[in-house]
Short mmCIF file of C-alpha atoms in Angstrom, two decimals:
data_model
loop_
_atom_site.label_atom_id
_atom_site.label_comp_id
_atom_site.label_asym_id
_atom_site.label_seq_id
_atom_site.Cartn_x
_atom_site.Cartn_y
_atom_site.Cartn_z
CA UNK A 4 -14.96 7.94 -4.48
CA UNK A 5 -14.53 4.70 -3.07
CA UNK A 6 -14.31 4.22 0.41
CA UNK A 7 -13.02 1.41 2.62
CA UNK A 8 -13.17 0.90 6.33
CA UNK A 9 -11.36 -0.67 8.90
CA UNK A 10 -12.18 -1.40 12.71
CA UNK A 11 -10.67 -0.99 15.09
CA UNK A 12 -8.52 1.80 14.13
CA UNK A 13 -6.10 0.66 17.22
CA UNK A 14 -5.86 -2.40 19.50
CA UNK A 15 -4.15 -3.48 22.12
CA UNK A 16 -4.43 -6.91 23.16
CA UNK A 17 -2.45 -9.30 25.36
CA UNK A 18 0.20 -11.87 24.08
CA UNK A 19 -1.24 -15.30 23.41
CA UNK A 20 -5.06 -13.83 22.61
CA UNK A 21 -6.78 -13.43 19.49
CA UNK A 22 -7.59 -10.45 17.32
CA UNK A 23 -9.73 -9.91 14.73
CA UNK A 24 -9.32 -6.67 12.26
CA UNK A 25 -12.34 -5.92 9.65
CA UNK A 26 -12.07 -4.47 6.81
CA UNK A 27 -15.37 -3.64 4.82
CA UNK A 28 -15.86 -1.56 1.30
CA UNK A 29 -18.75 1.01 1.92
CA UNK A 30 -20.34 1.96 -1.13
CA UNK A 31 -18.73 -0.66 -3.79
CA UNK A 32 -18.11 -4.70 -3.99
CA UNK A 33 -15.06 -5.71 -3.55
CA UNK A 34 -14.26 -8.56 -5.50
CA UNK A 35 -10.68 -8.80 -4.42
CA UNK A 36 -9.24 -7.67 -0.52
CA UNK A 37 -5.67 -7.27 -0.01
CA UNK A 38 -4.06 -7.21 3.27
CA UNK A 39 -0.75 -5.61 4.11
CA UNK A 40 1.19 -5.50 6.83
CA UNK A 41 3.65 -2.14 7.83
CA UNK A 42 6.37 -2.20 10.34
CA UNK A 43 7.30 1.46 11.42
CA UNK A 44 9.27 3.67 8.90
CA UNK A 45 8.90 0.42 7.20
CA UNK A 46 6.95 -0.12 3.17
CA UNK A 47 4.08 -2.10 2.84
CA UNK A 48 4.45 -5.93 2.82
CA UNK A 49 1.40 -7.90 1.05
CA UNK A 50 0.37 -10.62 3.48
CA UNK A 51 -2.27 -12.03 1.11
CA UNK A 52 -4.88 -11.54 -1.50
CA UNK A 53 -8.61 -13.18 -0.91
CA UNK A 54 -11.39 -13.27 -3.34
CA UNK A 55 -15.03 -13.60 -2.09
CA UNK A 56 -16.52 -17.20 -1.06
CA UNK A 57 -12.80 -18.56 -2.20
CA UNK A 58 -9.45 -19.33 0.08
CA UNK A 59 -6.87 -16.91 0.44
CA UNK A 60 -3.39 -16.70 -1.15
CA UNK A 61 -0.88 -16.56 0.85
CA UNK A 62 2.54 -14.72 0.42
CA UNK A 63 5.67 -16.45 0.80
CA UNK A 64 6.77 -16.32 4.64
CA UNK A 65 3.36 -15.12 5.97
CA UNK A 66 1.74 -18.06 8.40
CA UNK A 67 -1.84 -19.00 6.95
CA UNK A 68 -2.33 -20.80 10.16
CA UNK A 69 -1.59 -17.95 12.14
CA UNK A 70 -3.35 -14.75 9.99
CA UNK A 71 -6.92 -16.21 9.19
CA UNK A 72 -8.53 -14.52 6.42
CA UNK A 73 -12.15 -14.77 5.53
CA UNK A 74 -13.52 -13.15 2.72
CA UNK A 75 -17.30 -13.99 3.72
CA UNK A 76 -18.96 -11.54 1.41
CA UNK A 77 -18.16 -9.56 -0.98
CA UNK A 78 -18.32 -6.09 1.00
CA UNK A 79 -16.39 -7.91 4.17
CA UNK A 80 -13.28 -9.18 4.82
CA UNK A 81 -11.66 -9.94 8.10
CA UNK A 82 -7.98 -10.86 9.26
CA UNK A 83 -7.67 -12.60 12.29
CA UNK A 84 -4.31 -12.90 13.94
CA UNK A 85 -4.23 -15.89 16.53
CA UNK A 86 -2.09 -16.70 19.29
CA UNK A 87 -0.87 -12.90 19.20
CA UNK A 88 3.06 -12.38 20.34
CA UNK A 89 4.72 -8.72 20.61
CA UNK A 90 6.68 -9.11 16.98
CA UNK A 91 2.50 -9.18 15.44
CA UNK A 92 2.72 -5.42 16.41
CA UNK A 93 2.38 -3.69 13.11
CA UNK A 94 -0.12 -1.42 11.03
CA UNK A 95 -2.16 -3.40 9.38
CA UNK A 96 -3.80 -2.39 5.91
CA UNK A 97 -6.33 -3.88 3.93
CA UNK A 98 -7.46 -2.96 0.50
CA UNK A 99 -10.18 -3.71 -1.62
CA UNK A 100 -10.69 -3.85 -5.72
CA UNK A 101 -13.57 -4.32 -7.69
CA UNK A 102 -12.11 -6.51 -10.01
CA UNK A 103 -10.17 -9.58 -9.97
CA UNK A 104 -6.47 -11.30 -11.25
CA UNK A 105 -5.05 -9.56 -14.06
CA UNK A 106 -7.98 -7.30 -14.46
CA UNK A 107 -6.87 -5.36 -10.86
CA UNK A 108 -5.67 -1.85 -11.64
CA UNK A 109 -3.81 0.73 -9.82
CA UNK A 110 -6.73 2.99 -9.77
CA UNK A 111 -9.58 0.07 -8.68
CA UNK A 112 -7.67 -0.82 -5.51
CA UNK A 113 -8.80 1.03 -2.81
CA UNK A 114 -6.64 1.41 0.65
CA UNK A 115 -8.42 1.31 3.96
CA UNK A 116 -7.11 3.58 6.96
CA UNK A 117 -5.16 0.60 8.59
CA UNK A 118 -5.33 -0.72 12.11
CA UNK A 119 -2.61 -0.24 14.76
CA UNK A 120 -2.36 -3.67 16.22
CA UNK A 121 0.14 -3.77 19.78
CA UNK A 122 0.76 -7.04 21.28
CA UNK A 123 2.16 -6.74 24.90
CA UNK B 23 11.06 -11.72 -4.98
CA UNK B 24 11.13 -8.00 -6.85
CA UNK B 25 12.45 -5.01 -5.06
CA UNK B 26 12.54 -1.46 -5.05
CA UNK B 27 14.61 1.12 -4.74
CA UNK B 28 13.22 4.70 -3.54
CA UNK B 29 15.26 7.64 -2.67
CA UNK B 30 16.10 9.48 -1.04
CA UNK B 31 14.71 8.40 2.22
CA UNK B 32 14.20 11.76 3.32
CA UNK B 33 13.86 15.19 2.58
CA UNK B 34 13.49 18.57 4.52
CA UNK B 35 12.69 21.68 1.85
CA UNK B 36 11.02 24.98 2.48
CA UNK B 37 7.90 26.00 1.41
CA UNK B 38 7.80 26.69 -2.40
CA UNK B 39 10.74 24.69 -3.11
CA UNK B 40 10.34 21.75 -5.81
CA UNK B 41 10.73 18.43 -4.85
CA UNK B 42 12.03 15.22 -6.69
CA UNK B 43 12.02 11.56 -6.26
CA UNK B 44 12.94 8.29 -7.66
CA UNK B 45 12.11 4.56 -7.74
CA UNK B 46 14.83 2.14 -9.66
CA UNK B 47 14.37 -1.88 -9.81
CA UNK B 48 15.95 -4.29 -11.50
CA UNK B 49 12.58 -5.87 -12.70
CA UNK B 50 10.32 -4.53 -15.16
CA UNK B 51 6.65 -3.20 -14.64
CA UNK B 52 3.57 -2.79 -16.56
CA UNK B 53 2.71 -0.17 -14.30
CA UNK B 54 4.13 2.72 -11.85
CA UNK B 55 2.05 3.95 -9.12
CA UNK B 56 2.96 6.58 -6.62
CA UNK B 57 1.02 7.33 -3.19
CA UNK B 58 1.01 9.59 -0.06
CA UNK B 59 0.58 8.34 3.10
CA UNK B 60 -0.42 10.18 6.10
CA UNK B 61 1.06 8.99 9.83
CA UNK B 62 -1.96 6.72 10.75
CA UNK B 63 -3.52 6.86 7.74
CA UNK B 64 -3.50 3.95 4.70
CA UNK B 65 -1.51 5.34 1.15
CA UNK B 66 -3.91 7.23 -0.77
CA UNK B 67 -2.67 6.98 -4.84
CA UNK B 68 -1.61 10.21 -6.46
CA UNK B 69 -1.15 8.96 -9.81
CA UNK B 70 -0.73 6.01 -11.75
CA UNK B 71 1.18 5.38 -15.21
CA UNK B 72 0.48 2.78 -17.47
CA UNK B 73 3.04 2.89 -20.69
CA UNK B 74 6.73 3.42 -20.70
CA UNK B 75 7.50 6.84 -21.41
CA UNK B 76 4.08 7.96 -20.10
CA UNK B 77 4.58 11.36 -18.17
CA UNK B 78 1.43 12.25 -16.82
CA UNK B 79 0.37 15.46 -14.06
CA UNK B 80 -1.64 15.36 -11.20
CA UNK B 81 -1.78 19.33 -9.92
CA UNK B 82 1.62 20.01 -8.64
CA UNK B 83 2.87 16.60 -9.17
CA UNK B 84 4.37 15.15 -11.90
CA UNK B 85 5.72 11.51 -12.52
CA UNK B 86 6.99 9.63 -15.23
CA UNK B 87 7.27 5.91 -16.46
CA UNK B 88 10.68 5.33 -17.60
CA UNK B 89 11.04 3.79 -21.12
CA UNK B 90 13.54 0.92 -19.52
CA UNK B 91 10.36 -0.06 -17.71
CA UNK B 92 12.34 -0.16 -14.61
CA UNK B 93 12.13 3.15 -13.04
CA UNK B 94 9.72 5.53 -12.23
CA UNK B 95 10.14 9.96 -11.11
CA UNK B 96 8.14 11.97 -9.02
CA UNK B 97 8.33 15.66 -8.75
CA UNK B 98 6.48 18.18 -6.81
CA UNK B 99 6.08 21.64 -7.98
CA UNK B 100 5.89 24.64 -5.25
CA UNK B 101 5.52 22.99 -2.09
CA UNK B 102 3.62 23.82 0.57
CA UNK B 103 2.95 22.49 4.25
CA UNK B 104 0.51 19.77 3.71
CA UNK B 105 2.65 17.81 1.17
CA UNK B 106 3.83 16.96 4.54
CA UNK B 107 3.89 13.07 4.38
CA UNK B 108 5.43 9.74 3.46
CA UNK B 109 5.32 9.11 -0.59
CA UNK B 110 5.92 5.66 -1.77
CA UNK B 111 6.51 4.39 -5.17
CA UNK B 112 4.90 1.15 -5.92
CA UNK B 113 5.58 -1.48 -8.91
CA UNK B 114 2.96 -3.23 -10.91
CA UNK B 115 3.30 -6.59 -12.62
CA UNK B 116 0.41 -8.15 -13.76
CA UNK B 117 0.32 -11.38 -16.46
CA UNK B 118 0.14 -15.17 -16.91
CA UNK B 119 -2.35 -15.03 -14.26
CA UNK B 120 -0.51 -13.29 -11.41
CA UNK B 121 -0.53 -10.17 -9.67
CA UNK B 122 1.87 -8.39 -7.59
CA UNK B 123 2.24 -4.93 -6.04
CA UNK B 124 5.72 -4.39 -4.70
CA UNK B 125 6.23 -0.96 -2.90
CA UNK B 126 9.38 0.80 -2.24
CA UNK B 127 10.34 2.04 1.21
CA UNK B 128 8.89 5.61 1.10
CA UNK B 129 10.66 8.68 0.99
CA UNK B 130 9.48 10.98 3.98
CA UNK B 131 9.03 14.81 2.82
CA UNK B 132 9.20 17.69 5.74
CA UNK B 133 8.28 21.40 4.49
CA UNK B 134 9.75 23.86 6.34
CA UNK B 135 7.16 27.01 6.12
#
């Protein structure tokens, strides 16, 4: 089956620094990466979708300026969360589909493992 | 924006018992997912339903579309330890060029052996 990555697993990082999370399909292309965020005993929250070589979208409420996405190719996608404060601390998840818009089903989208982010 | 509501929140069975949950919204999806996530781990789907009405099996687990479009069952047959995990329902709306996944809050499942 599909697999997706994500490095680092867990990161702890200092308030005010930057951190970058990667998230990379293994053995398909992805046109399509989601990213999620997850507060403890807490659902999944989309933070935004990003399509290869294009801008991302951003949810309502989620800080463009803040979570950098860049969807450089179409195996690789990266979040980078600037200027880190202890309320980024969350579980971060990516996914990835191989299709795009409308055409995204249930079964093409792909989770990754997630990446425990702590901001002290 | 669309929400979901999944109960119960949590559940502590024995081993063998059967198991049921439920997601309700006051929206209406063109498709029902349900997945399993393990602490640490990203949700892994368990089954996904495309038509109202749809009941479809997966192993143990069973889950159904309802016909109002606007809720969606889950129900585990025999459990055993390693259905051990947090399941979350998840809504699909996709049309007129958008495409949103709203997930409910999870229901967390303990198996007593």
């Amino acid at each position: 089956g599909a697999v997706v990555s994500q490095h680092p697993s867990r990161v702890i990082c200092k308030s005010g620094t930057s951190v970058k999370i990667e998230c990379r399909s293994l053995d398909f292309q992805a046109t399509t990466m989601f990213w999620y965020r997850q507060f403890p005993k807490q659902s999944l929250m989309l933070m935004a979708t990003s399509n290869e070589g294009s801008k991302a979208t951003y949810e309502q409420g989620v800080e463009k300026d803040k979570f950098l996405i860049n969807h450089a190719s179409l195996t690789l996608s990266t979040l980078t969360v600037t200027s880190a404060h202890p309320e980024d601390s969350s579980f971060y998840i990516c996914s990835a589909s191989t299709r795009a818009g409308t055409e995204i089903l249930a079964d093409t989208q792909y989770f990754g493992p997630g990446t425990r982010l702590t901001v002290l | 924006g669309q929400q979901l509501n999944q109960s119960p929140q949590s559940m502590f069975i024995q081993e063998g018992e059967d198991v049921s949950m439920n997601c309700t919204s006051s929206s209406i999806f063109n498709t029902w997912l349900w997945y399993k996530q393990d602490p640490g781990e990203g949700p892994v789907l368990l089954i996904a339903l495309y038509k109202a009405g749809e009941l479809t099996s997966n192993g143990r687990l069973t889950a159904q579309f309802g016909i109002t479009r606007k809720d969606s069952f889950l129900n585990i047959s025999a459990s055993i330890p390693s259905d051990v995990g947090i399941y979350f329902c998840a809504g699909l709306y996709s049309g007129a060029g958008s495409y949103q996944l709203t997930f409910g809050k999870g229901t967390k499942l303990s198996v007593i052996p």
